[in-house]
Short mmCIF file of C-alpha atoms in Angstrom, two decimals:
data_model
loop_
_atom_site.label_atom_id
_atom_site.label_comp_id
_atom_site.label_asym_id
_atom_site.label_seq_id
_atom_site.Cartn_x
_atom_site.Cartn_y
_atom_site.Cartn_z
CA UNK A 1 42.40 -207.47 -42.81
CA UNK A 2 38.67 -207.50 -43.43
CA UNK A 3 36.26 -208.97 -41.25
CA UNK A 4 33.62 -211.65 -42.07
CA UNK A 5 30.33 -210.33 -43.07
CA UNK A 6 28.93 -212.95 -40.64
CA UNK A 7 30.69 -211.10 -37.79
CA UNK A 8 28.84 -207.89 -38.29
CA UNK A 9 25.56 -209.86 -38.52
CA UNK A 10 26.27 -211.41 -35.42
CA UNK A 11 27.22 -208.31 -34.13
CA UNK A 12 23.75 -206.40 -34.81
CA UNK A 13 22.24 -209.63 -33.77
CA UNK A 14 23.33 -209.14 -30.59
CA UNK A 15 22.66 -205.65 -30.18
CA UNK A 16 19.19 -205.97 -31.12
CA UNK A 17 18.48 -208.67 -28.48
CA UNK A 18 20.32 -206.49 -25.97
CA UNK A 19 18.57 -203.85 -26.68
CA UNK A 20 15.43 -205.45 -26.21
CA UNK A 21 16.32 -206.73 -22.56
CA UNK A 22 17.35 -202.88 -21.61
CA UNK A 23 13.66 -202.16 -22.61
CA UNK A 24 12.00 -205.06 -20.87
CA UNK A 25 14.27 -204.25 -17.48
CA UNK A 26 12.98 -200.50 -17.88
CA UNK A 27 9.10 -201.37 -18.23
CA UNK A 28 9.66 -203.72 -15.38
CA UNK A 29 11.31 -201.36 -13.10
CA UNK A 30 9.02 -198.79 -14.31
CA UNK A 31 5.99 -200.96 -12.92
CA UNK A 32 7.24 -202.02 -10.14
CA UNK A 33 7.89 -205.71 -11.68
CA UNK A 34 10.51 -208.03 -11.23
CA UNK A 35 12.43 -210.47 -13.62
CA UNK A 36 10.33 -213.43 -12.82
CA UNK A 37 7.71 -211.53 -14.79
CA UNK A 38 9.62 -212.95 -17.74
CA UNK A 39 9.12 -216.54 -16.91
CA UNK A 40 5.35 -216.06 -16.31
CA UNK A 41 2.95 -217.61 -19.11
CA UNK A 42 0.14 -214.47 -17.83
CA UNK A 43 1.21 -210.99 -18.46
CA UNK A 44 1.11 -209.51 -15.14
CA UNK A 45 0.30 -205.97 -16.06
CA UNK A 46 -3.76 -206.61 -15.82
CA UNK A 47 -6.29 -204.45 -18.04
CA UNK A 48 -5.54 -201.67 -19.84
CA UNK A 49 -3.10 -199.06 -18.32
CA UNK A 50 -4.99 -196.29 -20.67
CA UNK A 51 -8.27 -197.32 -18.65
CA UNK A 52 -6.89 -196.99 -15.79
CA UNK A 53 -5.64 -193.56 -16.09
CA UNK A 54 -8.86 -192.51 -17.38
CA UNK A 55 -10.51 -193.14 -14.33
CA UNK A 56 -7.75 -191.45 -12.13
CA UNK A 57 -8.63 -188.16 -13.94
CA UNK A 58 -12.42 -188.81 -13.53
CA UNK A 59 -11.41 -189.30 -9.90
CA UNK A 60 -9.01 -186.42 -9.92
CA UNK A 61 -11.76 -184.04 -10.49
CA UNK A 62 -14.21 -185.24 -8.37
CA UNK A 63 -14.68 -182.14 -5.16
CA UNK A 64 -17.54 -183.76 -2.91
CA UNK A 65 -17.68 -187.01 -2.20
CA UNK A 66 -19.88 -187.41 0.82
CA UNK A 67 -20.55 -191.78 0.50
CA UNK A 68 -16.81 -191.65 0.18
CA UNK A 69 -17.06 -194.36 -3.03
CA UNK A 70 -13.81 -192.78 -4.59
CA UNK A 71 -11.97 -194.58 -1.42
CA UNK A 72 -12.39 -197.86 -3.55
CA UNK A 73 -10.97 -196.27 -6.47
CA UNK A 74 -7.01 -196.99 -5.37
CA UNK A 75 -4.11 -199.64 -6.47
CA UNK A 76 -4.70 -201.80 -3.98
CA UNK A 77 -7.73 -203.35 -5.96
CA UNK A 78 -7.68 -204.02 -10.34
CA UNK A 79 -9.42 -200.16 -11.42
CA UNK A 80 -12.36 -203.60 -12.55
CA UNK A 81 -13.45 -204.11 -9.23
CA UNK A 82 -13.82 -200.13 -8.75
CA UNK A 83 -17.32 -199.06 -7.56
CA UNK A 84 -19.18 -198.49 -10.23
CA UNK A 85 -16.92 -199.94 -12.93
CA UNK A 86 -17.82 -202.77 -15.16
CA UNK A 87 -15.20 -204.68 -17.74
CA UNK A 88 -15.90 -206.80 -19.92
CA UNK A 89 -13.74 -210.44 -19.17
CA UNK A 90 -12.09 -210.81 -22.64
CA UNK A 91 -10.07 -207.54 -22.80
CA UNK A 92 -10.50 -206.08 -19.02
CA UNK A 93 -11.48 -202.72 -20.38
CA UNK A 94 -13.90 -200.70 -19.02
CA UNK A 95 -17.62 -200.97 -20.75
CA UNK A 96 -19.64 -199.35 -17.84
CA UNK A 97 -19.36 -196.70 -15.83
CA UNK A 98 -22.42 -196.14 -13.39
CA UNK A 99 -21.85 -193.32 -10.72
CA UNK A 100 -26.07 -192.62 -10.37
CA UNK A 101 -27.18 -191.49 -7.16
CA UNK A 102 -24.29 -191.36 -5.21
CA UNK A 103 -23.96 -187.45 -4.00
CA UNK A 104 -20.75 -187.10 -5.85
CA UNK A 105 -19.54 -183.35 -7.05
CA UNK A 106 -17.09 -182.02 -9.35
CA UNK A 107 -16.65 -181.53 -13.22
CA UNK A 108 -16.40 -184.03 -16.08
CA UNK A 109 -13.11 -185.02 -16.88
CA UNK A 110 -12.70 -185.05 -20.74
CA UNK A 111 -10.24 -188.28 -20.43
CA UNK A 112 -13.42 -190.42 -20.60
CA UNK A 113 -13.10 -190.03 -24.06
CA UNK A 114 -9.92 -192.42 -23.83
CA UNK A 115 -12.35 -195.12 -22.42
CA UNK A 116 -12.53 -196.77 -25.86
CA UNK A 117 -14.61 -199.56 -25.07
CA UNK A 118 -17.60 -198.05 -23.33
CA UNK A 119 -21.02 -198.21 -23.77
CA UNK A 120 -22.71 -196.67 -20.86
CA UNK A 121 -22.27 -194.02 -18.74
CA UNK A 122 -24.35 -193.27 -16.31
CA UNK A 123 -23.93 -190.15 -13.71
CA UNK A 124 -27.25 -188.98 -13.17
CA UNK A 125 -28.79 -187.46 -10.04
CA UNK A 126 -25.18 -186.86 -8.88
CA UNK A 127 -23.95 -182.65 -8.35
CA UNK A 128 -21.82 -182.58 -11.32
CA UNK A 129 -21.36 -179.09 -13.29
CA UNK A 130 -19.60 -177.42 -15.96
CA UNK A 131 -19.36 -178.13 -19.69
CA UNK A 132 -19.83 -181.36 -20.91
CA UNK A 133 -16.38 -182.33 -22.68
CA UNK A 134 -16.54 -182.44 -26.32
CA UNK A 135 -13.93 -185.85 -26.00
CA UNK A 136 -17.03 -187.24 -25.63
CA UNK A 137 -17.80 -187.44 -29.06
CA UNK A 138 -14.51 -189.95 -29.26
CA UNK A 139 -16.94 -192.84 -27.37
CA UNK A 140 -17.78 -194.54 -30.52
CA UNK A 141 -18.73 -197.42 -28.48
CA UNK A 142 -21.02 -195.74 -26.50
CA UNK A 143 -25.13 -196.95 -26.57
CA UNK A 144 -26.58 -194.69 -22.94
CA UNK A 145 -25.51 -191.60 -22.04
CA UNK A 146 -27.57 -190.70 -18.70
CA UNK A 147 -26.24 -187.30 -17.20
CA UNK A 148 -29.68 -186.20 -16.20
CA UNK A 149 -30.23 -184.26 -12.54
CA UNK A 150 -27.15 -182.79 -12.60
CA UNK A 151 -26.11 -178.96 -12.87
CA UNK A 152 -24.09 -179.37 -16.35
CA UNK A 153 -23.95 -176.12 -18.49
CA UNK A 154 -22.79 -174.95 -21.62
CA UNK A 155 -23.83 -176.73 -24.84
CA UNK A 156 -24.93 -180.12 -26.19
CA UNK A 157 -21.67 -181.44 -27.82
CA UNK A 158 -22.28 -181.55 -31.25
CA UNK A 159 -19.93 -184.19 -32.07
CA UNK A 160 -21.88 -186.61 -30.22
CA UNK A 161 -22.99 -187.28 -33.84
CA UNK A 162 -19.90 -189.52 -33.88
CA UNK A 163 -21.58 -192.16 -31.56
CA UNK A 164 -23.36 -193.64 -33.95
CA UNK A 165 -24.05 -196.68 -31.53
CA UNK A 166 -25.99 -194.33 -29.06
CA UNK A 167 -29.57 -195.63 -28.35
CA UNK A 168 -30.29 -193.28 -25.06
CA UNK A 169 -29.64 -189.66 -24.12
CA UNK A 170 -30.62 -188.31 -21.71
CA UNK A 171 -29.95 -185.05 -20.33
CA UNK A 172 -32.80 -184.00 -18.48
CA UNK A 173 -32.70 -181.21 -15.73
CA UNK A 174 -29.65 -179.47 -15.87
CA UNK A 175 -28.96 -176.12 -17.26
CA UNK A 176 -27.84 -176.39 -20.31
CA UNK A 177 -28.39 -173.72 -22.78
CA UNK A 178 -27.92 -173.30 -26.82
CA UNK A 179 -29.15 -174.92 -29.48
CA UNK A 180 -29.90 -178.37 -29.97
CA UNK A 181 -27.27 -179.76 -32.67
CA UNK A 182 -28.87 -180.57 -35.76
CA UNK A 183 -26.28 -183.35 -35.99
CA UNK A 184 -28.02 -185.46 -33.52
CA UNK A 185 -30.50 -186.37 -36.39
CA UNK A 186 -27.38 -188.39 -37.44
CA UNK A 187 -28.07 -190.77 -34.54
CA UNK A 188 -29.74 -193.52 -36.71
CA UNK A 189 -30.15 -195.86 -33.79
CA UNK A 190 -31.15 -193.16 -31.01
CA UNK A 191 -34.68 -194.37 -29.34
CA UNK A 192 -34.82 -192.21 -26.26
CA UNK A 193 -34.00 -188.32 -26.59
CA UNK A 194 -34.52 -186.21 -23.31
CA UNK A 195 -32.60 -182.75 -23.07
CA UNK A 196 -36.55 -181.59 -20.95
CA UNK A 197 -36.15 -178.41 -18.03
CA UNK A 198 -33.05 -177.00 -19.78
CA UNK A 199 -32.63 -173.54 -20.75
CA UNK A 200 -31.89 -174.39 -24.84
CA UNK A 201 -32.84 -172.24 -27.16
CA UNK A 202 -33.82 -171.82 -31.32
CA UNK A 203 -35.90 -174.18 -33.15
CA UNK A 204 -36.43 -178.14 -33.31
CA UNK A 205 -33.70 -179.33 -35.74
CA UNK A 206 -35.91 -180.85 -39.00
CA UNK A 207 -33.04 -183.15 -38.88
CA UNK A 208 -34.67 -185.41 -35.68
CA UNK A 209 -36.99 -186.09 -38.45
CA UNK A 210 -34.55 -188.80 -39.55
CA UNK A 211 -34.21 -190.84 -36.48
CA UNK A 212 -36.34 -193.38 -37.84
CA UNK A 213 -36.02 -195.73 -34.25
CA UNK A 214 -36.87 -192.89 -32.05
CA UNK A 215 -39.59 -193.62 -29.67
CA UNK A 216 -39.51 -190.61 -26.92
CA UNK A 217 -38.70 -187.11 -28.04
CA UNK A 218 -38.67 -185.21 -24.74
CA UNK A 219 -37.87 -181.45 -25.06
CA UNK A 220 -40.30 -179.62 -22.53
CA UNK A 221 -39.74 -176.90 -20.46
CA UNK A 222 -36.80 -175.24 -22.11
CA UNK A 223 -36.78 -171.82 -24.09
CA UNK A 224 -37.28 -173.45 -27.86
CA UNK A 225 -39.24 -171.38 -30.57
CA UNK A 226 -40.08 -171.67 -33.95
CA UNK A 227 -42.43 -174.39 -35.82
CA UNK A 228 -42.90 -177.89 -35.32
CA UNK A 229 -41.12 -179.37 -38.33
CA UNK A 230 -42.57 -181.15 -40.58
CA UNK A 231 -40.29 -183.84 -41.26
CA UNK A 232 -41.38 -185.00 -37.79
CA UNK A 233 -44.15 -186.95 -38.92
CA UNK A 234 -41.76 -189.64 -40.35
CA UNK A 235 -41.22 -190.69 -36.96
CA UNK A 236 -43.05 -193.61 -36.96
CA UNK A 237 -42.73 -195.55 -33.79
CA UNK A 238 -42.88 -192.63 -31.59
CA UNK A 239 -44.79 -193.09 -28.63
CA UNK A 240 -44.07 -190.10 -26.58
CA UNK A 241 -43.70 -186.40 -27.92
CA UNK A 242 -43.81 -183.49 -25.45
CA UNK A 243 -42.45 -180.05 -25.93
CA UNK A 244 -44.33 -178.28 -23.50
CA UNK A 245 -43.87 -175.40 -21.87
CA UNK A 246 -41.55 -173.88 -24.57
CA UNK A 247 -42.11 -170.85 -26.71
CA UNK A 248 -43.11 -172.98 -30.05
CA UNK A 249 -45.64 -171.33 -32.81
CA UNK A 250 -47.66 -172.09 -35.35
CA UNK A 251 -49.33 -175.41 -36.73
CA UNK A 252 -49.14 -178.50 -35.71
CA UNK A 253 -48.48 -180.81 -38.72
CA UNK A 254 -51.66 -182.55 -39.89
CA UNK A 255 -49.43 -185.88 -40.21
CA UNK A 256 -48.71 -186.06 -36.51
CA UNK A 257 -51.98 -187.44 -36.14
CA UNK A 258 -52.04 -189.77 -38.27
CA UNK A 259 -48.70 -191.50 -36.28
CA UNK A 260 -50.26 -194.83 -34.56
CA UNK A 261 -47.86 -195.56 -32.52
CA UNK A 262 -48.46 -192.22 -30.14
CA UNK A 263 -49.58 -192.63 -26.54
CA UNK A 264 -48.06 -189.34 -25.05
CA UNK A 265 -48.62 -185.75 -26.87
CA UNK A 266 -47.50 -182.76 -24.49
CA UNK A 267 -48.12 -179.26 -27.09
CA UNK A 268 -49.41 -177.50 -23.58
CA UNK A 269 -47.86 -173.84 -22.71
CA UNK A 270 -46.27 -172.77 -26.10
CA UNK A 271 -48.14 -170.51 -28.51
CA UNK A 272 -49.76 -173.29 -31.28
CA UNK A 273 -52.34 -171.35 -33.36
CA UNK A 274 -54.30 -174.00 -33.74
CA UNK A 275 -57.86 -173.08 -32.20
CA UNK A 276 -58.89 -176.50 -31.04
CA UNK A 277 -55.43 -176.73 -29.58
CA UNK A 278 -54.04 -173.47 -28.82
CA UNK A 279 -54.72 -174.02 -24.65
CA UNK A 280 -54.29 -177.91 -24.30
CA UNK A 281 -51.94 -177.70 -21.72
CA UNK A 282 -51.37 -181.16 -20.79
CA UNK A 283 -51.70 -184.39 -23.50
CA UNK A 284 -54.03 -185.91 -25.44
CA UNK A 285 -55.03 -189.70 -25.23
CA UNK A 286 -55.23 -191.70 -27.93
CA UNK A 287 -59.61 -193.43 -27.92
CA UNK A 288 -59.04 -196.69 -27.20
CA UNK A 289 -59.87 -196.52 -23.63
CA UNK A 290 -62.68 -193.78 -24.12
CA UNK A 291 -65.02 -195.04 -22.57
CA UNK A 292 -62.81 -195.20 -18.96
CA UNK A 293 -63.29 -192.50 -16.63
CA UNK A 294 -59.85 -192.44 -15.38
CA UNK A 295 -56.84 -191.88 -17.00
CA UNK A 296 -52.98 -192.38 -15.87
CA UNK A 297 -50.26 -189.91 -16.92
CA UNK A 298 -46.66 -190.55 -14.71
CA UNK A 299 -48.96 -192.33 -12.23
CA UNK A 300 -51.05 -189.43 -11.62
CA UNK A 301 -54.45 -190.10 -11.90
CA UNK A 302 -56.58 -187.35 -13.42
CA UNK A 303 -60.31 -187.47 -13.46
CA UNK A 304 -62.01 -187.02 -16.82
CA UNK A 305 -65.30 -184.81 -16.20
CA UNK A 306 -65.95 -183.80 -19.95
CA UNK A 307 -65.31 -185.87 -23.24
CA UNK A 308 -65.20 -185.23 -26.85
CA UNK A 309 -63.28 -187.51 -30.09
CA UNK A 310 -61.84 -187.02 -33.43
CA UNK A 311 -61.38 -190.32 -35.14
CA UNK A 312 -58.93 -192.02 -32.80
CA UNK A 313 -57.77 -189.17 -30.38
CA UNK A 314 -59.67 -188.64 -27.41
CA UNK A 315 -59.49 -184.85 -26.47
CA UNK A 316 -60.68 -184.07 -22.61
CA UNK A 317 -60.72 -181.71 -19.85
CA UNK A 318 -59.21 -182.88 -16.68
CA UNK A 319 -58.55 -181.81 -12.85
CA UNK A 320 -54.49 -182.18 -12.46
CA UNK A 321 -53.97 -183.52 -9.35
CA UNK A 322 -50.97 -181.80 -8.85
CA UNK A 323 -52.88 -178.15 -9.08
CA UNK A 324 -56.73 -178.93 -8.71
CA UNK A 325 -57.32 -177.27 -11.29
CA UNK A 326 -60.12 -177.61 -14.90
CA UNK A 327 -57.74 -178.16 -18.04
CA UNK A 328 -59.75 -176.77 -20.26
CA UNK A 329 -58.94 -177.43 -24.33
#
């Protein structure tokens, strides 16, 4: 005797929807959830559980912690109200993280690359070391990365080319040595560039030549060499170049002066073979305000005691008040 057809449909039917409460009971029981959280309109499970873990592998590899503000990172608070961590309302995922000046230790976990929805990160003037993770490049979110005053090493990731939103990096003052990635010239909407008082090495990439929005290139006090490319006179709206204190040779391009926007040029301590310029060791001014006898540089007021122009830079010799000593150009 055969059975109905609709028997064995009702059959998987019923399977199906039992199966489905077996799962349901086991994510409850595995959150600690009971079955009232199937009457509820509001998912109890709050955020993102992928966030969340994130974080407890940042936190996992923090070593000092002398403001104790890892304390606050624990269940008995939603990982949103963590110190430090912003969400945005909609989706309760994490958009900020902001650690800066809080004495904390340790290395970089590279799970902050599953924090899919952020767009800043900020852990400078912290104690934080070792390599920066390369999962970084997976923040595709991410506008400000601030790691600066920190004792990172290793190298720049290079696949930070794949976070195309970025607008500030800034990697000043650690000790990070290599090259700087020629994919960074990628970084279409990049404005503020710092990687100064490294130890990096080889030439300036021609390639930063293309970050048309870029306003502060800031590579001093590193170990570069090589020219000053060329292509960096397409740089438009930049208003503060410095790459003192390198090794950096020959000419400077003739185009660079011609850029308006410029208010900071830093060419001091390399090995520029330009006569005029080849022992400027601080900046040049632009003339506007030639005929003042001061002028401020980071708030540091230097006295102008002998004055000369070219069209619409204003070249000088200065006492540094940090030193008390003549520049001389």
């Amino acid at each position: 005797m055969e059975l109905p057809k609709k028997y064995f449909e009702a059959s998987n039917s019923f399977f199906l929807v039992y199966l489905q409460v077996i799962i349901l009971l086991s994510y409850c029981n595995l959150h600690g959830l009971n079955m009232l959280c199937l009457a509820t309109k509001s998912p109890v499970i709050r955020g993102n559980v992928t966030d969340q873990l994130a974080l407890l592998q940042f936190k996992a590899k923090i070593t000092g912690d002398q403001l104790k503000i890892m304390e606050s990172w624990n269940s008995s608070s939603h990982f949103c109200q963590w110190r430090g961590v912003t969400c945005d309302r909609k989706h309760q995922r994490v958009t900020k993280l902001e650690l800066q000046f809080l004495k904390l230790s340790g290395s970089l976990s590279p799970y902050i690359g599953n924090l899919s929805f952020l767009k800043g990160l900020n852990l400078a003037n912290n104690n934080f070391y070792n390599q920066i993770p390369q999962e970084f490049g997976r923040l595709r979110r991410l506008e400000t990365l601030e790691l600066s005053n920190n004792s990172l090493s290793g190298e720049i990731p290079s696949n930070l080319s794949a976070c195309s939103m970025l607008t500030f990096v800034h990697m000043r003052s650690n000790q990070l040595k290599g090259e700087i990635p020629a994919s960074l010239g990628l970084l279409s909407n990049l404005i503020h560039l710092r990687f100064y008082n490294n130890s990096l090495t080889g030439s300036i990439p021609p390639s930063l030549g293309n970050l048309s929005s870029l306003k502060e290139l800031h590579l001093a006090l590193n170990g570069l060499t090589g020219n000053i490319p060329e292509t960096l006179v397409r740089l438009t709206n930049l208003s503060f170049f410095s790459i003192g204190g390198n090794a950096i040779f020959g000419i400077v391009p003739v185009g660079m002066f011609n850029l308006s926007s410029i208010r900071v040029f830093d060419i001091g301590g390399n090995k520029i073979q330009d006569e005029d310029f080849s022992c400027l060791s601080f900046i040049w001014y632009p003339v506007p305000d030639a005929k003042r006898k001061t002028k401020f540089y980071r708030n540091k007021k230097i006295k102008i005691d002998s004055v000369r122009q070219n069209e619409r830079w204003h070249f000088f010799k200065g006492i540094d008040p940090t030193t008390r000593k003549k520049r001389q150009i």
